[in-house]
């Protein structure tokens, strides 16, 4: 009986150590990411919901991808004549304990000068750079519309 208790004690100790060594849950994350199909030499755009689960604000500063000549953060808006326009935006503020949606007609990650075709069903790798948090590399699925 005494031996069994000892075993349980060791097991609990090991579990405790394992739990303490687990990486912390990501402070910044992205969900529901998707990017539009595109052709080599053309452009595409990626969208997602960025979540900041921290108690302090951060900001999306820039993005990069090996699959495009350049990557910019853009904001789409309607001009006085009803024409859709877009302009560079950012840094994108990510307030504490909140999420920010990048979506068609609003904020998006502009993929300029695609190096290869982006076909539905494929993916594109994009890395997001934040003011404080570590960079976030996403494998973004190519699809016609939001997931
Ligand atoms: Cu754009």
PDB file of C-alpha atoms and ligand atoms in Angstrom:
ATOM      1  CA  UNK A   1       0.000   0.000   0.000  1.00  0.00           C
ATOM      2  CA  UNK A   2       2.779   2.365   0.912  1.00  0.00           C
ATOM      3  CA  UNK A   3       4.577   1.546  -2.314  1.00  0.00           C
ATOM      4  CA  UNK A   4       1.482   2.349  -4.364  1.00  0.00           C
ATOM      5  CA  UNK A   5       1.121   5.777  -2.742  1.00  0.00           C
ATOM      6  CA  UNK A   6       4.750   6.503  -3.531  1.00  0.00           C
ATOM      7  CA  UNK A   7       4.133   5.641  -7.190  1.00  0.00           C
ATOM      8  CA  UNK A   8       1.166   7.985  -7.308  1.00  0.00           C
ATOM      9  CA  UNK A   9       3.274  10.722  -5.760  1.00  0.00           C
ATOM     10  CA  UNK A  10       5.980  10.301  -8.425  1.00  0.00           C
ATOM     11  CA  UNK A  11       3.365  10.264 -11.159  1.00  0.00           C
ATOM     12  CA  UNK A  12       1.790  13.501  -9.902  1.00  0.00           C
ATOM     13  CA  UNK A  13       5.235  15.096  -9.674  1.00  0.00           C
ATOM     14  CA  UNK A  14       6.004  14.138 -13.277  1.00  0.00           C
ATOM     15  CA  UNK A  15       2.637  15.451 -14.436  1.00  0.00           C
ATOM     16  CA  UNK A  16       3.358  18.721 -12.643  1.00  0.00           C
ATOM     17  CA  UNK A  17       6.739  19.075 -14.332  1.00  0.00           C
ATOM     18  CA  UNK A  18       5.254  18.279 -17.742  1.00  0.00           C
ATOM     19  CA  UNK A  19       2.524  20.878 -17.268  1.00  0.00           C
ATOM     20  CA  UNK A  20       5.069  23.509 -16.234  1.00  0.00           C
ATOM     21  CA  UNK A  21       7.113  22.862 -19.383  1.00  0.00           C
ATOM     22  CA  UNK A  22       4.186  23.270 -21.784  1.00  0.00           C
ATOM     23  CA  UNK A  23       4.577  26.298 -24.042  1.00  0.00           C
ATOM     24  CA  UNK A  24       2.331  29.186 -23.132  1.00  0.00           C
ATOM     25  CA  UNK A  25      -0.803  29.506 -25.249  1.00  0.00           C
ATOM     26  CA  UNK A  26      -0.249  31.848 -28.168  1.00  0.00           C
ATOM     27  CA  UNK A  27      -0.906  35.430 -27.201  1.00  0.00           C
ATOM     28  CA  UNK A  28      -1.755  36.420 -30.753  1.00  0.00           C
ATOM     29  CA  UNK A  29      -3.505  34.098 -33.142  1.00  0.00           C
ATOM     30  CA  UNK A  30      -5.381  34.104 -36.416  1.00  0.00           C
ATOM     31  CA  UNK A  31      -8.477  32.175 -37.332  1.00  0.00           C
ATOM     32  CA  UNK A  32     -10.690  31.752 -40.395  1.00  0.00           C
ATOM     33  CA  UNK A  33      -7.843  32.790 -42.695  1.00  0.00           C
ATOM     34  CA  UNK A  34      -8.312  32.566 -46.465  1.00  0.00           C
ATOM     35  CA  UNK A  35      -6.807  34.063 -49.596  1.00  0.00           C
ATOM     36  CA  UNK A  36      -8.278  34.638 -53.035  1.00  0.00           C
ATOM     37  CA  UNK A  37      -7.126  32.587 -56.028  1.00  0.00           C
ATOM     38  CA  UNK A  38      -4.745  34.433 -58.363  1.00  0.00           C
ATOM     39  CA  UNK A  39      -2.387  34.025 -61.305  1.00  0.00           C
ATOM     40  CA  UNK A  40       1.397  34.271 -61.373  1.00  0.00           C
ATOM     41  CA  UNK A  41       2.347  37.922 -61.884  1.00  0.00           C
ATOM     42  CA  UNK A  42      -1.027  39.091 -60.587  1.00  0.00           C
ATOM     43  CA  UNK A  43      -2.255  40.026 -57.138  1.00  0.00           C
ATOM     44  CA  UNK A  44      -4.323  38.429 -54.413  1.00  0.00           C
ATOM     45  CA  UNK A  45      -5.577  39.341 -50.969  1.00  0.00           C
ATOM     46  CA  UNK A  46      -5.698  37.440 -47.694  1.00  0.00           C
ATOM     47  CA  UNK A  47      -8.237  37.837 -44.915  1.00  0.00           C
ATOM     48  CA  UNK A  48      -8.475  36.554 -41.349  1.00  0.00           C
ATOM     49  CA  UNK A  49      -9.596  37.310 -37.844  1.00  0.00           C
ATOM     50  CA  UNK A  50      -6.681  38.379 -35.631  1.00  0.00           C
ATOM     51  CA  UNK A  51      -7.096  37.703 -31.945  1.00  0.00           C
ATOM     52  CA  UNK A  52      -5.170  39.330 -29.141  1.00  0.00           C
ATOM     53  CA  UNK A  53      -5.876  37.360 -25.967  1.00  0.00           C
ATOM     54  CA  UNK A  54      -3.351  39.364 -23.943  1.00  0.00           C
ATOM     55  CA  UNK A  55      -4.043  42.064 -21.390  1.00  0.00           C
ATOM     56  CA  UNK A  56      -1.944  44.526 -23.362  1.00  0.00           C
ATOM     57  CA  UNK A  57      -2.440  45.983 -26.829  1.00  0.00           C
ATOM     58  CA  UNK A  58      -0.285  45.076 -29.818  1.00  0.00           C
ATOM     59  CA  UNK A  59      -0.317  45.973 -33.491  1.00  0.00           C
ATOM     60  CA  UNK A  60       0.077  44.241 -36.848  1.00  0.00           C
ATOM     61  CA  UNK A  61       3.018  46.074 -38.384  1.00  0.00           C
ATOM     62  CA  UNK A  62       3.700  44.236 -41.636  1.00  0.00           C
ATOM     63  CA  UNK A  63       3.392  40.950 -43.481  1.00  0.00           C
ATOM     64  CA  UNK A  64       5.632  38.998 -45.828  1.00  0.00           C
ATOM     65  CA  UNK A  65       5.493  35.952 -48.089  1.00  0.00           C
ATOM     66  CA  UNK A  66       8.028  34.108 -50.218  1.00  0.00           C
ATOM     67  CA  UNK A  67       5.231  33.617 -52.760  1.00  0.00           C
ATOM     68  CA  UNK A  68       4.768  37.310 -53.652  1.00  0.00           C
ATOM     69  CA  UNK A  69       7.089  40.144 -54.716  1.00  0.00           C
ATOM     70  CA  UNK A  70       5.700  42.325 -51.961  1.00  0.00           C
ATOM     71  CA  UNK A  71       3.063  42.187 -49.275  1.00  0.00           C
ATOM     72  CA  UNK A  72       1.231  45.238 -47.953  1.00  0.00           C
ATOM     73  CA  UNK A  73      -1.496  45.889 -45.417  1.00  0.00           C
ATOM     74  CA  UNK A  74      -4.359  47.662 -47.205  1.00  0.00           C
ATOM     75  CA  UNK A  75      -7.683  49.228 -46.357  1.00  0.00           C
ATOM     76  CA  UNK A  76     -10.452  49.248 -48.947  1.00  0.00           C
ATOM     77  CA  UNK A  77     -12.971  52.061 -48.992  1.00  0.00           C
ATOM     78  CA  UNK A  78     -15.558  53.627 -51.259  1.00  0.00           C
ATOM     79  CA  UNK A  79     -14.711  57.046 -52.694  1.00  0.00           C
ATOM     80  CA  UNK A  80     -17.256  59.856 -53.273  1.00  0.00           C
ATOM     81  CA  UNK A  81     -18.127  58.425 -56.698  1.00  0.00           C
ATOM     82  CA  UNK A  82     -18.834  54.973 -55.326  1.00  0.00           C
ATOM     83  CA  UNK A  83     -15.617  53.510 -56.673  1.00  0.00           C
ATOM     84  CA  UNK A  84     -13.812  50.937 -54.537  1.00  0.00           C
ATOM     85  CA  UNK A  85     -10.315  52.129 -53.691  1.00  0.00           C
ATOM     86  CA  UNK A  86      -7.579  50.832 -51.469  1.00  0.00           C
ATOM     87  CA  UNK A  87      -4.679  52.436 -49.693  1.00  0.00           C
ATOM     88  CA  UNK A  88      -1.841  51.247 -47.494  1.00  0.00           C
ATOM     89  CA  UNK A  89      -2.961  50.916 -43.883  1.00  0.00           C
ATOM     90  CA  UNK A  90      -1.285  50.061 -40.661  1.00  0.00           C
ATOM     91  CA  UNK A  91       0.011  49.474 -38.207  1.00  0.00           C
ATOM     92  CA  UNK A  92      -3.316  47.804 -37.404  1.00  0.00           C
ATOM     93  CA  UNK A  93      -4.087  48.281 -33.721  1.00  0.00           C
ATOM     94  CA  UNK A  94      -4.947  45.071 -31.871  1.00  0.00           C
ATOM     95  CA  UNK A  95      -6.485  46.173 -28.560  1.00  0.00           C
ATOM     96  CA  UNK A  96      -6.106  43.916 -25.519  1.00  0.00           C
ATOM     97  CA  UNK A  97      -8.592  41.049 -25.241  1.00  0.00           C
ATOM     98  CA  UNK A  98     -10.145  41.675 -28.612  1.00  0.00           C
ATOM     99  CA  UNK A  99     -10.160  40.609 -32.225  1.00  0.00           C
ATOM    100  CA  UNK A 100      -9.880  42.520 -35.487  1.00  0.00           C
ATOM    101  CA  UNK A 101     -11.351  41.225 -38.720  1.00  0.00           C
ATOM    102  CA  UNK A 102      -9.600  41.544 -42.057  1.00  0.00           C
ATOM    103  CA  UNK A 103     -12.329  41.087 -44.664  1.00  0.00           C
ATOM    104  CA  UNK A 104     -13.329  41.966 -48.238  1.00  0.00           C
ATOM    105  CA  UNK A 105     -14.171  45.667 -48.484  1.00  0.00           C
ATOM    106  CA  UNK A 106     -12.026  46.465 -45.439  1.00  0.00           C
ATOM    107  CA  UNK A 107      -8.613  45.627 -44.100  1.00  0.00           C
ATOM    108  CA  UNK A 108      -6.677  42.990 -46.034  1.00  0.00           C
ATOM    109  CA  UNK A 109      -3.229  41.621 -46.628  1.00  0.00           C
ATOM    110  CA  UNK A 110      -2.382  42.531 -50.240  1.00  0.00           C
ATOM    111  CA  UNK A 111      -0.231  39.974 -52.029  1.00  0.00           C
ATOM    112  CA  UNK A 112       1.434  41.832 -54.919  1.00  0.00           C
ATOM    113  CA  UNK A 113       3.222  40.122 -57.794  1.00  0.00           C
ATOM    114  CA  UNK A 114       2.418  36.464 -57.172  1.00  0.00           C
ATOM    115  CA  UNK A 115       5.299  34.151 -58.025  1.00  0.00           C
ATOM    116  CA  UNK A 116       3.025  31.205 -58.781  1.00  0.00           C
ATOM    117  CA  UNK A 117      -0.641  30.640 -59.484  1.00  0.00           C
ATOM    118  CA  UNK A 118      -2.787  30.481 -56.370  1.00  0.00           C
ATOM    119  CA  UNK A 119      -5.294  27.746 -57.050  1.00  0.00           C
ATOM    120  CA  UNK A 120      -8.350  26.907 -55.006  1.00  0.00           C
ATOM    121  CA  UNK A 121      -7.478  24.069 -52.661  1.00  0.00           C
ATOM    122  CA  UNK A 122      -3.845  25.163 -52.342  1.00  0.00           C
ATOM    123  CA  UNK A 123      -2.242  27.313 -49.676  1.00  0.00           C
ATOM    124  CA  UNK A 124       0.043  30.307 -49.376  1.00  0.00           C
ATOM    125  CA  UNK A 125       2.448  30.886 -46.501  1.00  0.00           C
ATOM    126  CA  UNK A 126       2.310  34.380 -45.012  1.00  0.00           C
ATOM    127  CA  UNK A 127       4.206  35.677 -41.980  1.00  0.00           C
ATOM    128  CA  UNK A 128       2.720  38.468 -39.878  1.00  0.00           C
ATOM    129  CA  UNK A 129       4.984  40.823 -37.925  1.00  0.00           C
ATOM    130  CA  UNK A 130       3.708  42.440 -34.765  1.00  0.00           C
ATOM    131  CA  UNK A 131       4.936  45.355 -32.710  1.00  0.00           C
ATOM    132  CA  UNK A 132       5.560  43.209 -29.620  1.00  0.00           C
ATOM    133  CA  UNK A 133       4.534  39.589 -30.127  1.00  0.00           C
ATOM    134  CA  UNK A 134       6.608  37.029 -32.008  1.00  0.00           C
ATOM    135  CA  UNK A 135       5.926  36.738 -35.757  1.00  0.00           C
ATOM    136  CA  UNK A 136       3.061  34.464 -36.755  1.00  0.00           C
ATOM    137  CA  UNK A 137       3.472  32.241 -39.817  1.00  0.00           C
ATOM    138  CA  UNK A 138       0.206  31.088 -41.377  1.00  0.00           C
ATOM    139  CA  UNK A 139      -0.542  28.449 -43.982  1.00  0.00           C
ATOM    140  CA  UNK A 140      -3.511  30.191 -45.590  1.00  0.00           C
ATOM    141  CA  UNK A 141      -5.948  28.148 -47.705  1.00  0.00           C
ATOM    142  CA  UNK A 142      -6.853  29.463 -51.164  1.00  0.00           C
ATOM    143  CA  UNK A 143     -10.597  29.673 -51.600  1.00  0.00           C
ATOM    144  CA  UNK A 144     -13.236  31.710 -53.422  1.00  0.00           C
ATOM    145  CA  UNK A 145     -14.920  33.055 -50.321  1.00  0.00           C
ATOM    146  CA  UNK A 146     -14.705  33.220 -46.523  1.00  0.00           C
ATOM    147  CA  UNK A 147     -14.731  29.856 -44.690  1.00  0.00           C
TER     148      UNK A 147
HETATM  149 CU1  LIG B   1      -5.257  45.913 -51.447  1.00  0.00          CU
END
